[in-house]
Each structure stands twice: as C-alpha cells, then as structure tokens.
Amino acid sequence: MYDLLNVKGLKTAFKNNNQRVSVVNGVDFGINKGEIVGIVGESGCGKSVTSLSIMRLLHDTTGDIQDGKVTFKGENLLDLSERSMRKIRGKEIAMIFQEPMTSLNPVMKIGKQLMQGIILHLKYSKEKAKKHAIDTLKSVGIPRAEDIMNEYPHQLSGGMRQRVMIAIAMSCEPELLIADEPTTALDVTIQAQILELMKRLQSDRGTAILMITHDLGVVAEVCDRVIVMYAGRVVEEASVDELFESPRHPYTKDLIESVPKIGERKSRLYSIPGHVPNPNQMPNGCKFAPRCQHAMEICFNKEPELTSEEKRKHRCWLYQQNNVGREQNLGSK
Amino acid sequence: MAANNLLEVKNIKKYFPLSKGWFSAKGHVKAVDQVSFSIQRGETFSLVGESGCGKSTLGRLINGLIKSDDGEIIFKGKNLTGANEKAWRSYRKPMQMIFQDPYASLSPRMKIKDILDEPLKIHHPELSKETRKTMVQEILDVCGIDAYHLDKYAHEFSGGQRQRIGIARALILKPELIIADEPVSALDVSIQAQVLNLLKELQENYQLTYLFISHDLSVVEHISDKIAVMYLGNIVEISPAEDIFSRPKHPYTQALLSAVPIPNPKVKRERIMLKGEIPNAANPPKGCKFHSRCPHAMDICKTVEPQLKKVEGQMVACHLY
Amino acid sequence: MAEIVTKTDYMPKSRGKLRSFCAAFIHKKTAVASFFFFCLLIILALIGPSIVPYNPQTPDYNHVLQGPSWLHLAGTDEYGRDVFSRLIVGTRLSLGVGISSVLLGAVAGTILGLISGYFGKWVDKTIMRICDVFFAFPDILLAIGIIAILGPGLQNVVIAVAIFNIPSFARVVRGKTLEVKEMLFIEATRSIGATKSRIIFKHVFPETFSTIIVYLTMNLGTAILAAASLSFLGLGASPSSSDWGAMLSMSRDYMGTAFHLVFFPGLIIFLTVLSLNIMGDGLRDVLDPKSKD
C-alpha cells in the first residue's frame, strides 16, 4: 500500500462503433507522498487514459471506467459524486497537459484564470488571491509576474504558457500533480528548464508527481520510480536506477535499446519489429509476444500475471516462479 | 569548393512580412538570414535547431516550395534561383522531400498505389501502366510494405508504415538528394529506430544524399556526417558529426547538447541552463543573435554579428574564437 | 533490404467510406425520413405519368372545382382535371428544373471557386468582387432580370436559377479550397513536381466534394422554390403545364372558392423544400461537421 494514491485493477474502455474496446486493462500501481513516479510507454499504451481515469475526466468522451479502485488518501475517487470530485480536482490533485495553448482559455487574462481556482478552492478574498497568484507565478520562474497577470495566453511563448499551467496547477498546493507529457511540445532548452522547475517544486513543497511521458530521457532525468505500460497493461515497475541498469521485461529492454543515445554512434539502431497491437485485435496471451525475441509457447496462450520480485514487479513468463515456460524454453535449446 | 558538391547554398535569405495590411508593413520575420553551406554527394547533412530557427523554411527554399528573397541555390552545378514554377517542377525530380507528419502528408482520398503512381505519371508519362505498377511494387518492397496493401488508403496504416509510404513516394523517382523534414519526430521510439535504419540502408543501396532536418540531437548524431546548428535564421556552427558531439564549439551548441535528457539515471553532468527564451524572430537582438542568452557574452557580441570561420576543422560563428 | 514488418503489423479493419457514412447518417432520424421522402419524389418523377389514376391533361367538365374526395384525392381544377394526378406528373418538371439548374450552377461555381481559392491574388479578388455584385441583388429579382433579357420559358428559368447559384457555390468552394491548400499533403504533391491543374482537380477538388454535396442538397430546395416562384409569376412553365408553380399561379383566382387548389401544390412545394433542408442539415453534420455554425 502506498500512502497517497492507490490504483487497483483499473479498467477503462472506449466505445467505438458500438464496440467496447478496453484501452486500460487492469492497471495497478501506487504513489507515495512526495514521490515522482513516471509512466512510460508508446502511443496507445493507455498511459494518458490512466491519468484521465484517475481524475475522472472521461465523462464527456466516449470512454468510461468499467472496473477498479482509485484510492486517494483512503477515499475511493470512483465512488465520489461529481460534486465532491470537483473539490478534489485542482485542489488535491492537479493536472497539466501536453499542449499548453489549448489547455488555457484564449480569451481570459492569465491572472483571472489563475485566481479562479484560488478563490474557488482556497476561499481567498480577491486581493489575497491576487497576491497569492503573483507569488505563484514568481515561484515558477516567470519574470514580470505583475504584468503577465494582465496578459492573454497568446502573448506568451510555449515555455511561458507551460509555466503558467504549472502555476495554475500548483496555486492550490495540491498533494499530487499529474503531468501528461508536459515537455513534449517544447524545445530541448525549454524542456530542461521546465523539468528543473518540476524537480524543484517537488523538493521544496513535497508535491508528489505522476509524470506521463514517452521519453525515456525525461524519465531518467526526474523520476524516482517508473511504470512501463504496454497495450493497456503494466508490464514492469522498478526504481529508476534498477530499471535502466537491469530491465527485466523484454519490452523495457528493447525500448531502452532502441533509443539513439548521444555519444554512442552505431551503424544500426536496435529496433523492435512490428507495431503496437490494435486494441480491437489484441493477441492472446502476452500482448508483447508477437514482437518479443524471447517469446515461448506459453506466451502466446496465456497472459502472465504482474508478479513481485523484491521491490520490483514485472509481467513476463521468463521470470514467473516455477513456471512451465522456462523449462520449456530451456528444453527447446 | 570541391567539385563533388551536390548542392550549394549561398547567402540565401527569406524574410516573411509580418502584416499583410494595405498600408503598413510592420517589418519582417527573418526566417532564414544569409545562410550558406554545401552538401557533398553521398553524405548526410543535418540541420538542427529549436522551433522557429528557420530549418524547415530552409528545406522548403531548397526544394522551391517557397521562393527565396535573395541568394543562390546551386544543385548539380546548375543555378536554380529565379527559375519559374514550371522549371522548378522538373528540378524537383532528382530532389525529393519526406515530411514530418505521416498523417497529413499523404492524401486521405487516394489509394497507396495511386499515391505512389502519381510521381511516375508526372515525370514518366511514357511508361506503360504495367511498368509503373511493377515499379510501385518494387519500391514498396524496398521500403518494407507488403504489396497486398496496394489497394488500401493511407488512414488504414499505422504512423510508421505511413512514413515508409512517404519514403517510397520520394524514392520512386530515383532522386539524388532527399530533403527529410523531421521524418521521425512524429513516431514512437521503437518505430523511429525502424525508420532510421531504413533511411540508412537506402542511402547505402542507392547512393542517396540526405538533407536531414531535425530538432532531436540524438537522432541527428546517429544519422549524420555533417551537422549545421541553426539559431534564429543563422547557422552558428557547421561541424563533422563526431566533432560536434565530442567538442562543440559554439556556446549554443554546447547548451543544446547539455539540455538533451540522457536515458541513463547514473549519468550526472554539468548542465548549461540557458537563461530565458528564444527571442522573437521579428525583433532579434543586435550583433550576435544569441548574446542575450549566452553565458560567455562579451561587449563585442552586442554590436558585431560574428561570421562563420574555421576553427580546428569546424566552422563556428562566435567571437570567442 | 529493409525488414518486412507487415506480418505483425496491426491493420485496422478496412471500412468502406460509404459504409461508415451510412452508419453515421442512419442516426439522423429526421434526415433519413427526409431522404426517403426525396427518394419517393424521384421515383414519382420517373414513373409518375404511368401510374396516375387520371390523365392530367384531359378536362372533365362534369367535375369542375370539386373538393377532395375518394375519387379525386386532391380535388379537381377549373377544367375538372385531377389535381392529385397533376401534382404527381408535375414532380418531374419541378424537380427537373430545380436539379438541372443547381447542377449547372454548382459545376460553374465550383470551377470558379477552385480557381479563385487556389490561385489567390488578383484572380481571387476579381472573381470574388463579381460574386459580391451578384450577391447584392435579391435572388428572385436577379432571376427576373435575367429572364427579361433571355425571354420567358422553362429553359431560361433553368439558366437564371443556375446563374444566381454560381456565386454562392463559388464562395463556399473557395473557402474550402483555401483551407485545403494549406494542408501538408498538397505541399507534398507539389514537392514531387505536380502541375497546378493536377493539384487542383485531383487533390483539392476531392476534398471539397463533401461540402459541395451538402450545399447542393440545401440549394436544391431554394432552387425548386425559385423555379416555382418564376412559374407563378408566369415567367417559367406554361400555365397549362402541370408544373407546381404554374398550378399555384392558375389557382390564384379560385383561392376564395376552391382552397384545395392552392393548398395541395403549396403543401408539396413546402414538404419538398423542407425535406431537402433537413436532409442537407443531416448530411452536413455527417460529412462536414466543421462547417456547422
């Protein structure tokens, strides 16, 4: 059990042409207070849907949560009324998105957008809210904070907008910040600034961060613990050092291997054959088996469970205790 | 300059007018400002830089999709500047493009076979239908797509496959130069590696020359022979790929390199944090355009714009050298 | 050579464009109803003359100006002709005039719109200013003016209605062209060396097609109405023909005494235009959701 957030057996499906397609299928993980946890995976692995499910922001779309528990400080968020959920969103759990332009209201001044949440959640007076807003802007490294309060989002650059988004998210001092690809739309030098800022906020205020990204570099840079997702499932979970040093799941290994790394020029990059399976046509058994170099017979027939090994977890037949598969594999060699 | 230059660009310039009003021209965005470089046959020349540095505009200028305001483009010894649209159409045959977004760069209403057939129809109307069909199948095979997909539409493919189709379309005319504008940045890591490997193989098999445009330094290092770093419409450094990563000269190159997150938590390094943001391209700083963010800025940087000069085999535009 | 990756590739099930369109359209209940009503009209226009109970042109002076009855569902007119039969037979004429005039206007307007939008600059300015001049006239007045020049008659009604349809098609297609022109695949097609006419007709036009279809449906109603109005004014179909507008025009004098003579032709015009508008709305929601305002 983790002391801030526990996600258990989360299942989210999307309705597509009268067909229910599971995008997130039985995801388990947790976050401790003040921890930075990363979820990595390629597009379509369900990492963003997981975060939207935690925030229960899927209501207006065709997706809905089918099963599971999301316990935040002892309370199951999935049981809450929409009204009580609103009190948690923004105040206890805040979220920032990939595209800072579309997630800010283009016709509202920055100051007003910031103060909205402060007045709503912290019940501050207008003057107090304004002061708090300016302080928050300063704390995320925005110069001329007083002037920025009266500007519109389009007057700011991408990096500044993302800082404003972070300021809005941090203004009510949430205990958990969910960041969905916060630096993907930004340039590298700006990305470095934003990542630095997020690390600082975590160490200064003890905010826990759930970092959703496809970029292994970002994960290595900021996260304490990493969850690797593939085809709607958690395939591996480990501390960041363990994960990069000794990845267990073949997918994690391949993913790390296929990233081009500065200073390691190779004539040929390692590449994983094939593609992420379509949610409509999931393979039986392990979802990675068709692309896996170590696939055994059992992998195509039966899906492995997420099993713990000391402090880490993985979902692979290669490491299942007293499994039939390993013997088969050894036998075949 | 060496005789085996495939492409030479001299002092090319493109300014976009800021407001197209009837009475006022509020100034210009200097998208590409006095850029010169040359690409040798068979090499991969990369343009790197952050958004708005003018790298994509430069690619389009060379392909004639945008007309330059000044300067010369010399391709295979022939000066293409000032040519009209009709002449450009034939110049484009040996000089093809691959685009960033594999979703938007293929026509949504055409079958794959028609998309690939189109360049042949345009440039080789003399070929029979059967010959063209065989050529389409061959090129698809080369790019790793099974021929039974010929009757499908682009939206039925995944991103990586679409990019393969985009590569096939560029390759079918047997070009000499391929301008690849961020060809892998819209793709997932595992697919990115597949496409990069394909590009490398094709280069070896068909003696292709690449102008590779990217913002991703780790991708660029992997594929390039020579790298040009752009900042606000200027090239600040041109170096062989090995040198630029082992001993970057320009402070901007150094900062750019140190900003790339390394997928290894054990590597801790000194990071050069740049102050502030990229200045507005409509109103860039005087002198060296980088001086407002440069950790080594001197007085001279604020007034005199540095020119590219040779420093230990690398070309650098900086007053430090 | 590159590894063939297709074996494990995911391949979304190939769904025909038509099938996915039908799947979405079927949910628009009123639009589907309108569609069937329109189909019925088309069928009537095709086979109408051979299924009507009475000859629409044969006078019957024993039953003049009779109200609706089981014998004459929509009553009879001043010559004792069966109004119901005349309406059915008139479908061909009224729909024919509407459809041919809109098609004519659409073809000309689309070409102008594509040229205007793609080439821009002075070409665009010239075409659009001329369109503005046409927009400044009320439609029906413009048509009357054109007929005044060409002389009355059905053929000239078609031309007149077509002409006032041109600017609206030109403007809509131009707008869509401007949008499509900026798309990446158009640039990609330029980069392989395609000519302008190839880009316009092979690449831009197919993208504007759904907009044109939607607009065609919507304008058809207006065109039928305009043709009927012109016939009502005596500028179109000859008064003795069974055109809906002409029938209305003939029944003007009997409005007080034989209400059904006005009511039934009016009703069918109303229903036709209404169904075309609803159908157009439905098509727009499915084919071109962005243009909804």
CSV table of C-alpha atoms in Angstrom, one decimal, chain B residues 93 96 113 115-120 124 132-140 143 166-175 178, chain C residues 192:
chain,number,residue,atom,x,y,z
B,93,LYS,CA,12.6,15.2,-59.8
B,96,GLN,CA,12.5,14.8,-53.2
B,113,LYS,CA,-0.9,2.5,-55.4
B,115,ILE,CA,-0.1,7.9,-54.3
B,116,LEU,CA,3.0,6.1,-55.5
B,117,ASP,CA,2.0,6.1,-59.1
B,118,GLU,CA,1.5,9.8,-59.2
B,119,PRO,CA,5.2,10.9,-59.4
B,120,LEU,CA,5.7,8.4,-62.2
B,124,HIS,CA,7.5,9.5,-66.9
B,132,ARG,CA,4.6,1.7,-63.5
B,133,LYS,CA,2.8,-1.0,-61.4
B,134,THR,CA,5.9,-3.1,-61.2
B,135,MET,CA,7.9,-0.1,-60.2
B,136,VAL,CA,5.4,0.7,-57.4
B,137,GLN,CA,5.5,-2.8,-56.1
B,138,GLU,CA,9.3,-2.9,-56.2
B,139,ILE,CA,9.7,0.4,-54.2
B,140,LEU,CA,7.1,-0.8,-51.6
B,143,CYS,CA,10.5,0.2,-48.1
B,166,GLY,CA,6.1,8.7,-47.7
B,167,ILE,CA,9.7,7.5,-48.2
B,168,ALA,CA,8.6,5.2,-51.0
B,169,ARG,CA,7.0,8.1,-52.8
B,170,ALA,CA,10.2,10.2,-52.5
B,171,LEU,CA,12.3,7.3,-53.7
B,172,ILE,CA,10.3,6.1,-56.7
B,173,LEU,CA,11.7,8.8,-58.9
B,174,LYS,CA,15.3,7.7,-58.1
B,175,PRO,CA,16.3,11.1,-56.7
B,178,ILE,CA,16.3,13.7,-50.3
C,192,ILE,CA,7.0,15.7,-56.4
